[in-house]
Coordinates of N, CA, C and O in Angstrom, one line a residue:
M23 N 0.9 -1.5 -0.2 CA -0.3 0.3 0.0 C 0.6 1.2 0.2 O 1.9 1.2 0.6
N24 N 0.5 2.0 -0.8 CA 1.0 4.0 -1.0 C 0.7 4.9 0.2 O -0.6 4.7 -0.1
D25 N 1.4 4.9 1.0 CA 0.9 6.3 2.0 C 1.2 7.2 1.6 O 1.0 8.5 2.9
E26 N 1.7 7.0 0.3 CA 2.2 9.0 0.2 C 1.3 9.5 -0.6 O 0.2 9.6 -1.1
P27 N 1.0 11.3 -0.7 CA -0.2 11.7 -0.5 C -0.5 11.8 -1.7 O 0.5 12.2 -2.9
R28 N -1.7 12.1 -2.0 CA -1.7 12.1 -4.1 C -1.9 14.1 -3.9 O -2.1 14.7 -2.9
L29 N -1.6 14.1 -5.2 CA -0.9 15.0 -5.6 C -1.9 16.0 -6.0 O -2.5 15.1 -7.6
R30 N -2.2 16.4 -5.6 CA -4.1 17.6 -6.0 C -3.5 19.5 -6.9 O -2.7 19.9 -5.1
V31 N -3.0 19.2 -8.2 CA -2.4 21.2 -8.5 C -4.2 21.7 -8.5 O -5.2 21.4 -9.7
T32 N -4.4 22.4 -7.9 CA -5.8 23.4 -8.4 C -4.7 24.8 -8.6 O -3.7 25.8 -8.2
A33 N -6.4 26.1 -9.2 CA -6.1 27.4 -9.6 C -7.3 27.7 -8.7 O -8.3 27.6 -9.0
Y34 N -6.9 29.0 -8.0 CA -8.0 29.4 -7.3 C -7.6 31.1 -7.1 O -6.8 31.8 -7.5
A35 N -9.4 32.0 -7.1 CA -9.3 33.3 -7.7 C -9.8 34.2 -5.8 O -10.3 33.3 -5.4
V36 N -8.7 35.5 -6.3 CA -8.6 36.4 -4.5 C -9.3 37.1 -5.4 O -8.9 38.3 -6.3
A37 N -10.6 37.5 -5.8 CA -11.1 38.2 -5.9 C -11.4 39.1 -5.1 O -12.3 39.0 -4.2
V38 N -11.7 40.2 -5.1 CA -12.3 41.6 -4.5 C -12.4 42.7 -5.1 O -12.6 43.2 -5.7
N39 N -13.3 43.1 -4.7 CA -15.2 43.9 -5.1 C -14.7 44.6 -4.3 O -15.9 44.3 -3.4
D40 N -15.8 46.5 -4.2 CA -15.9 47.0 -3.1 C -15.1 46.6 -1.2 O -17.0 45.9 -0.9
A41 N -14.6 46.1 -1.4 CA -14.4 45.8 0.2 C -14.7 44.4 0.8 O -14.8 44.2 1.7
S42 N -15.1 43.6 -0.5 CA -15.4 42.2 0.2 C -14.2 41.4 -0.9 O -14.0 41.8 -2.2
I43 N -14.9 40.1 -0.1 CA -13.5 39.0 -1.1 C -14.7 38.0 -1.9 O -16.0 37.8 -0.6
L44 N -14.6 36.9 -2.3 CA -16.0 36.5 -3.2 C -15.0 34.9 -2.7 O -14.2 34.6 -2.6
L45 N -16.9 34.0 -2.1 CA -15.9 32.8 -1.6 C -16.7 31.8 -1.7 O -18.7 32.2 -2.0
T46 N -16.5 30.4 -1.9 CA -18.0 29.5 -2.3 C -17.9 28.9 -0.9 O -17.0 28.6 -0.4
Q47 N -19.2 27.8 -0.7 CA -18.9 26.8 0.3 C -19.1 25.9 0.3 O -19.6 25.0 -1.6
L48 N -18.6 25.1 0.2 CA -18.2 23.8 0.3 C -19.2 22.1 0.2 O -19.8 23.0 1.5
N49 N -19.1 21.7 -0.4 CA -19.9 20.3 0.2 C -20.0 19.1 1.0 O -18.3 19.0 0.3
E50 N -20.8 18.4 0.8 CA -20.0 17.1 0.5 C -18.6 16.3 -0.8 O -18.5 15.3 -0.7
A51 N -19.2 17.4 -1.9 CA -18.6 16.8 -2.8 C -16.8 16.9 -2.7 O -16.0 16.7 -4.1
S52 N -16.4 18.0 -1.5 CA -14.9 18.1 -1.8 C -14.4 17.4 -1.7 O -14.9 16.9 -0.7
P53 N -14.0 16.9 -2.7 CA -12.8 15.5 -2.1 C -11.1 16.4 -1.6 O -10.8 15.4 -0.7
V54 N -11.1 17.4 -1.1 CA -10.3 17.7 -0.1 C -10.8 18.6 1.7 O -9.9 18.0 2.6
F55 N -11.0 19.2 1.7 CA -12.0 20.8 2.7 C -12.8 20.0 3.1 O -14.2 19.5 1.9
A56 N -13.1 20.0 3.9 CA -13.9 20.3 4.6 C -16.1 21.5 4.2 O -15.6 21.9 4.5
P57 N -16.7 19.8 4.2 CA -18.2 20.3 4.3 C -18.6 22.0 4.1 O -18.0 21.6 6.0
G58 N -18.8 22.9 4.2 CA -19.5 23.7 5.2 C -17.9 25.1 5.4 O -18.6 26.0 5.7
A59 N -16.9 24.6 4.5 CA -15.9 26.0 5.0 C -16.0 26.3 3.4 O -16.8 26.5 2.3
W60 N -15.7 28.2 3.7 CA -15.1 29.1 2.7 C -14.4 28.5 1.9 O -13.3 28.6 2.1
N61 N -14.1 28.6 0.4 CA -13.1 28.6 0.0 C -12.9 29.8 -1.1 O -14.6 30.2 -1.4
L62 N -11.7 29.7 -1.9 CA -12.3 30.8 -2.6 C -12.2 30.0 -3.7 O -12.5 28.8 -4.2
P63 N -13.1 30.2 -5.0 CA -13.4 30.3 -6.4 C -12.2 28.8 -7.1 O -11.3 30.1 -7.4
G64 N -12.7 28.4 -7.6 CA -11.4 27.9 -7.8 C -11.9 25.8 -7.8 O -12.6 26.1 -7.3
G65 N -10.5 25.7 -8.1 CA -10.5 23.7 -7.4 C -8.9 23.4 -8.9 O -8.7 23.5 -9.6
G66 N -8.9 22.3 -8.9 CA -8.6 21.7 -9.1 C -8.1 21.5 -11.2 O -9.4 21.3 -12.0
L67 N -7.5 21.0 -11.9 CA -6.6 21.0 -12.9 C -7.5 19.8 -13.0 O -7.1 18.7 -12.7
D68 N -8.5 19.5 -14.8 CA -7.7 18.1 -15.0 C -7.3 18.1 -15.9 O -6.2 19.0 -16.2
P69 N -6.0 17.1 -15.9 CA -5.0 16.0 -16.7 C -4.7 16.9 -18.3 O -6.3 17.2 -18.8
G70 N -3.4 17.3 -18.0 CA -3.3 18.9 -19.7 C -3.8 20.2 -19.3 O -3.5 20.8 -20.7
E71 N -4.4 20.7 -19.0 CA -5.5 21.1 -18.7 C -4.2 22.6 -17.9 O -3.5 22.7 -17.4
Q72 N -4.7 24.2 -18.5 CA -3.5 25.1 -17.9 C -3.7 25.7 -16.7 O -5.4 25.3 -17.0
P73 N -3.7 26.0 -16.3 CA -3.9 26.2 -14.8 C -5.4 27.7 -14.9 O -5.7 27.8 -14.4
R74 N -4.7 28.9 -16.1 CA -5.9 29.6 -16.2 C -6.4 29.7 -17.1 O -8.1 30.0 -16.5
D75 N -6.6 28.5 -17.4 CA -8.1 27.8 -17.8 C -8.7 26.9 -17.4 O -10.1 27.3 -17.2
A76 N -8.3 26.8 -16.0 CA -9.3 26.3 -14.9 C -10.2 27.3 -14.8 O -10.7 27.1 -14.3
L77 N -8.9 27.5 -13.7 CA -9.5 29.0 -13.1 C -10.6 29.1 -13.5 O -11.7 30.6 -13.1
T78 N -10.5 29.5 -15.3 CA -11.5 30.8 -15.9 C -13.2 29.5 -15.8 O -14.6 30.1 -15.8
R79 N -12.3 27.8 -15.6 CA -13.3 27.8 -15.9 C -14.3 26.5 -14.6 O -15.1 26.6 -14.4
E80 N -13.7 26.6 -13.6 CA -13.7 27.1 -12.3 C -14.5 27.7 -11.8 O -15.7 28.0 -11.0
L81 N -14.6 29.2 -12.6 CA -14.9 30.6 -12.3 C -16.4 30.3 -12.4 O -17.7 30.8 -12.3
R82 N -16.5 30.3 -14.0 CA -17.8 29.4 -15.1 C -19.1 29.1 -14.2 O -19.5 28.9 -13.1
E83 N -18.2 27.1 -13.0 CA -18.9 26.6 -12.5 C -19.3 26.9 -10.9 O -20.3 26.8 -10.9
E84 N -18.5 27.7 -10.2 CA -18.5 28.0 -9.3 C -19.7 29.2 -9.3 O -19.8 29.5 -7.1
A85 N -19.2 30.0 -9.7 CA -19.8 31.3 -9.6 C -20.1 31.8 -10.4 O -21.0 33.2 -10.4
G86 N -20.0 31.5 -11.9 CA -21.5 31.7 -13.4 C -20.5 33.9 -13.5 O -21.4 34.1 -14.6
L87 N -19.3 33.6 -13.6 CA -18.7 35.1 -14.0 C -17.2 34.4 -14.3 O -16.9 33.5 -14.4
E88 N -17.0 35.3 -15.1 CA -15.7 35.8 -16.3 C -15.3 36.5 -15.6 O -15.0 37.6 -15.1
I89 N -13.8 36.3 -15.9 CA -12.5 37.3 -15.2 C -12.1 37.7 -16.6 O -12.5 37.5 -18.3
A90 N -12.1 39.1 -16.2 CA -11.2 40.0 -16.6 C -10.7 40.4 -17.2 O -9.1 40.6 -17.9
E91 N -9.6 39.6 -15.7 CA -7.7 40.0 -15.5 C -7.3 39.2 -14.8 O -8.1 38.9 -13.8
A92 N -6.4 38.6 -14.6 CA -6.0 37.1 -13.3 C -4.7 37.5 -14.1 O -4.2 36.9 -15.3
T93 N -3.8 37.7 -12.6 CA -2.2 37.5 -12.0 C -2.1 37.0 -11.5 O -2.9 37.5 -10.3
L94 N -1.4 35.7 -12.0 CA -0.5 34.8 -10.8 C -0.3 35.6 -9.3 O 0.9 35.7 -10.4
V95 N -0.1 35.4 -8.7 CA 0.4 36.1 -7.0 C 1.2 35.4 -6.0 O 2.0 35.2 -5.7
D96 N 1.3 34.2 -6.2 CA 1.2 32.5 -5.0 C 0.8 31.3 -5.6 O -0.1 31.0 -6.3
G97 N 2.0 30.9 -5.1 CA 1.8 29.6 -4.9 C 2.4 28.6 -3.8 O 2.6 29.2 -3.1
R98 N 1.3 27.8 -3.3 CA 1.4 27.6 -1.8 C 1.0 26.0 -2.0 O 0.3 25.6 -2.4
S99 N 1.6 25.2 -1.0 CA 1.6 23.7 -1.0 C 0.7 23.4 1.1 O 1.1 24.3 1.8
Y100 N -0.6 22.4 1.0 CA -0.2 21.9 1.4 C -0.5 20.3 2.1 O -1.6 20.2 0.7
L101 N -1.2 20.0 3.8 CA -1.4 18.5 3.2 C -2.3 18.7 3.7 O -3.2 19.3 4.9
A102 N -3.0 18.1 3.2 CA -4.7 17.7 4.0 C -5.1 16.0 3.4 O -4.9 15.4 3.7
E103 N -6.6 16.2 4.7 CA -6.5 14.7 4.8 C -8.5 14.7 5.0 O -9.3 15.1 5.7
R104 N -8.8 13.9 4.1 CA -10.5 13.9 3.9 C -11.1 12.8 3.6 O -10.5 11.8 2.2
N105 N -11.7 11.4 3.4 CA -12.0 10.8 4.2 C -11.6 9.3 3.8 O -11.6 8.7 3.3
G106 N -10.0 9.5 4.5 CA -8.6 8.6 5.1 C -8.3 9.2 3.8 O -7.4 7.9 3.7
I107 N -8.6 10.2 3.0 CA -7.2 10.1 1.9 C -6.2 11.5 2.2 O -6.6 12.6 2.5
Q108 N -5.1 10.8 2.2 CA -4.3 11.6 2.5 C -3.9 12.8 1.3 O -3.8 11.9 0.1
W109 N -4.3 14.0 0.8 CA -3.4 14.3 -0.5 C -3.0 15.7 0.4 O -2.4 16.3 1.2
N110 N -1.7 16.1 -1.1 CA -0.6 17.3 -1.2 C -1.4 18.0 -2.7 O -1.2 18.0 -3.7
V111 N -2.5 19.0 -1.5 CA -2.6 20.0 -2.3 C -1.5 21.8 -2.9 O -0.8 21.7 -1.8
V112 N -1.4 21.6 -4.1 CA -0.5 22.2 -4.4 C -2.0 23.3 -5.3 O -2.4 23.4 -6.3
A113 N -1.6 24.8 -4.3 CA -3.1 26.0 -4.9 C -2.0 26.9 -5.9 O -1.4 28.2 -5.2
L114 N -2.2 27.4 -6.9 CA -2.0 28.3 -7.5 C -2.9 30.0 -7.1 O -3.9 29.3 -7.8
L115 N -2.4 31.0 -6.4 CA -3.7 31.9 -6.2 C -3.3 32.7 -7.5 O -2.1 33.4 -7.6
Y116 N -4.3 33.4 -7.3 CA -5.0 34.8 -8.5 C -5.1 35.1 -7.9 O -5.8 35.7 -7.4
R117 N -4.2 36.3 -8.4 CA -5.2 37.6 -7.9 C -6.2 38.3 -9.4 O -5.8 38.5 -10.5
A118 N -7.4 38.5 -8.9 CA -8.1 38.1 -10.2 C -9.2 39.5 -10.1 O -9.5 39.9 -9.1
T119 N -9.6 40.2 -10.9 CA -10.6 40.9 -11.3 C -11.5 39.8 -12.6 O -11.9 39.8 -13.4
L120 N -12.9 40.3 -11.6 CA -14.3 39.6 -12.5 C -15.1 40.2 -13.1 O -15.3 42.0 -12.9
M121 N -16.0 40.4 -14.3 CA -16.3 40.5 -15.2 C -17.8 40.9 -14.4 O -17.3 39.7 -13.6
A122 N -18.7 42.2 -14.4 CA -19.7 41.9 -13.6 C -21.0 41.3 -14.1 O -20.5 40.8 -14.6
G123 N -21.2 41.1 -13.0 CA -22.9 40.0 -13.0 C -22.4 39.5 -11.4 O -22.9 39.5 -10.2
E124 N -23.8 38.4 -11.3 CA -24.8 38.6 -10.3 C -23.2 36.8 -9.8 O -23.7 35.2 -10.7
A125 N -23.3 36.1 -8.7 CA -22.8 35.5 -8.5 C -23.6 34.7 -8.4 O -24.4 34.2 -7.3
T126 N -23.5 33.3 -9.0 CA -24.9 31.3 -8.5 C -23.8 30.7 -8.7 O -23.0 30.7 -10.9
V127 N -24.2 29.7 -8.3 CA -23.0 28.5 -8.4 C -23.6 28.0 -10.0 O -25.3 27.7 -9.9
T128 N -23.3 27.2 -10.8 CA -23.8 27.2 -12.0 C -23.6 26.0 -12.8 O -24.3 24.8 -13.1
E129 N -22.7 24.8 -12.1 CA -22.4 23.5 -11.9 C -22.9 22.3 -10.8 O -23.5 22.7 -10.5
E130 N -23.7 21.8 -11.3 CA -24.6 20.3 -11.0 C -23.6 19.6 -10.7 O -23.0 19.5 -11.0
G131 N -23.6 19.3 -9.1 CA -23.0 17.7 -8.5 C -21.4 18.8 -8.0 O -20.5 17.7 -8.3
G132 N -21.6 19.2 -8.1 CA -19.9 20.6 -7.8 C -19.7 20.1 -6.5 O -20.4 20.5 -5.4
S133 N -19.0 20.6 -6.2 CA -17.9 21.1 -4.6 C -18.4 22.2 -4.1 O -18.9 22.2 -2.8
A134 N -19.0 22.9 -4.8 CA -19.4 24.2 -4.2 C -20.8 24.2 -3.9 O -22.0 24.0 -5.0
S135 N -22.1 24.3 -2.6 CA -22.6 24.5 -2.3 C -23.8 25.6 -2.7 O -24.8 26.7 -2.8
G136 N -22.4 26.8 -2.2 CA -22.7 28.3 -2.2 C -21.7 29.0 -2.9 O -20.6 28.6 -3.2
V137 N -21.8 30.4 -3.1 CA -21.6 31.1 -3.4 C -21.8 32.6 -3.6 O -22.9 33.2 -3.8
R138 N -20.4 33.6 -3.1 CA -21.1 34.7 -2.2 C -20.0 36.0 -2.2 O -19.2 35.4 -2.0
W139 N -20.4 37.2 -2.0 CA -19.5 38.1 -2.1 C -19.0 38.4 -0.1 O -20.7 38.8 0.4
F140 N -18.1 38.6 0.5 CA -18.1 38.5 1.6 C -17.9 39.5 2.1 O -16.2 39.5 1.8
P141 N -18.5 40.8 3.1 CA -17.4 42.1 3.5 C -16.0 41.6 3.7 O -16.0 40.4 4.7
L142 N -14.9 41.6 3.9 CA -13.7 41.5 4.5 C -13.5 41.7 6.4 O -12.9 40.9 7.0
D143 N -14.6 43.1 6.1 CA -15.0 43.0 8.2 C -15.7 41.8 8.9 O -15.5 41.6 10.1
R144 N -15.7 40.6 7.4 CA -17.3 40.1 8.3 C -16.0 38.2 8.5 O -16.4 37.2 9.0
I145 N -15.0 38.4 7.7 CA -14.2 37.2 7.3 C -13.9 36.1 8.4 O -14.3 35.1 8.8
G146 N -14.1 37.3 10.0 CA -13.4 36.5 10.4 C -14.7 35.0 11.8 O -14.9 34.3 12.4
E147 N -15.7 35.8 11.2 CA -17.5 34.9 11.5 C -16.8 33.3 10.8 O -18.1 32.8 11.3
L148 N -16.4 32.6 9.8 CA -16.1 32.3 8.5 C -15.6 31.2 9.7 O -14.3 31.1 9.8
T149 N -15.6 29.7 8.8 CA -14.6 28.9 8.3 C -14.2 28.7 7.6 O -14.8 28.6 6.1
L150 N -12.7 28.5 7.0 CA -11.7 29.1 5.7 C -11.1 27.9 5.5 O -10.8 27.3 6.5
T151 N -11.2 27.6 4.2 CA -9.7 26.8 4.1 C -8.6 26.9 3.9 O -8.3 28.2 4.0
P152 N -7.8 26.5 3.9 CA -6.4 27.7 3.9 C -5.6 27.6 3.0 O -5.7 29.0 2.7
P153 N -6.3 27.9 1.9 CA -6.3 28.6 -0.1 C -6.6 29.7 0.7 O -6.4 31.1 0.1
A154 N -8.2 30.0 1.6 CA -9.0 31.0 1.4 C -8.3 31.6 2.5 O -7.9 32.5 2.5
V155 N -7.6 31.2 3.4 CA -6.7 32.1 4.3 C -6.0 32.4 4.3 O -5.4 34.3 4.5
E156 N -5.1 31.9 3.6 CA -4.0 32.7 2.5 C -4.1 33.8 1.7 O -4.1 34.4 1.1
G157 N -5.4 33.4 0.9 CA -5.4 34.3 0.0 C -5.8 35.8 0.5 O -5.6 37.3 -0.1
L158 N -6.4 35.5 1.4 CA -6.6 36.6 2.1 C -5.4 37.7 2.8 O -5.2 38.6 3.2
R159 N -4.8 36.9 3.0 CA -2.9 37.6 3.2 C -2.6 38.2 2.4 O -1.7 39.3 2.7
L160 N -3.0 37.6 1.5 CA -2.5 38.3 0.1 C -2.7 39.4 0.4 O -2.2 40.7 -0.4
I161 N -4.5 39.8 0.4 CA -5.2 41.0 0.2 C -4.7 41.7 1.6 O -5.4 42.6 1.4
E162 N -4.0 41.3 2.9 CA -3.6 41.8 4.0 C -4.8 42.1 4.3 O -5.3 43.0 5.0
A163 N -5.9 40.7 4.0 CA -7.4 41.6 5.2 C -7.2 40.3 6.4 O -8.4 40.6 7.2
V164 N -5.9 39.9 6.9 CA -5.8 39.1 8.2 C -4.5 39.0 8.4 O -3.7 39.0 7.4
P165 N -3.9 39.0 9.6 CA -2.8 39.1 9.5 C -2.0 37.7 9.4 O -2.2 36.6 9.2
A166 N -0.4 37.7 9.2 CA 0.1 36.9 9.0 C 0.3 36.1 10.4 O 0.5 36.6 11.4

């Protein structure tokens, strides 16, 4: 039996608008992070998919929104366990500007059960995934 963690490469958007950040709430289909936690919109790359393309696809699926601009700002690695599976998550974090529109989950059967713009001064009330915490640090919304 191989005890090595499974590798999952992900792309996430750190999207801020009017002192609010876009977050998605995870459900039971989340392969890595706990259901109910709030995450940055984004997710795993499909085989052969480029990170920016994955980010664009995931934002459409999880938020129904299009990217106007996205810049890679950081990469992080996290160890996580869910349903008895160990994961090594490599998260590529993009600072993203989104086109106007109403945020709504469009993917059926995906890992997001909700999407919302949260005021930055209310994020302390939320259970956040490690990529969401890191994204907030990148925009200096939480202390390092």
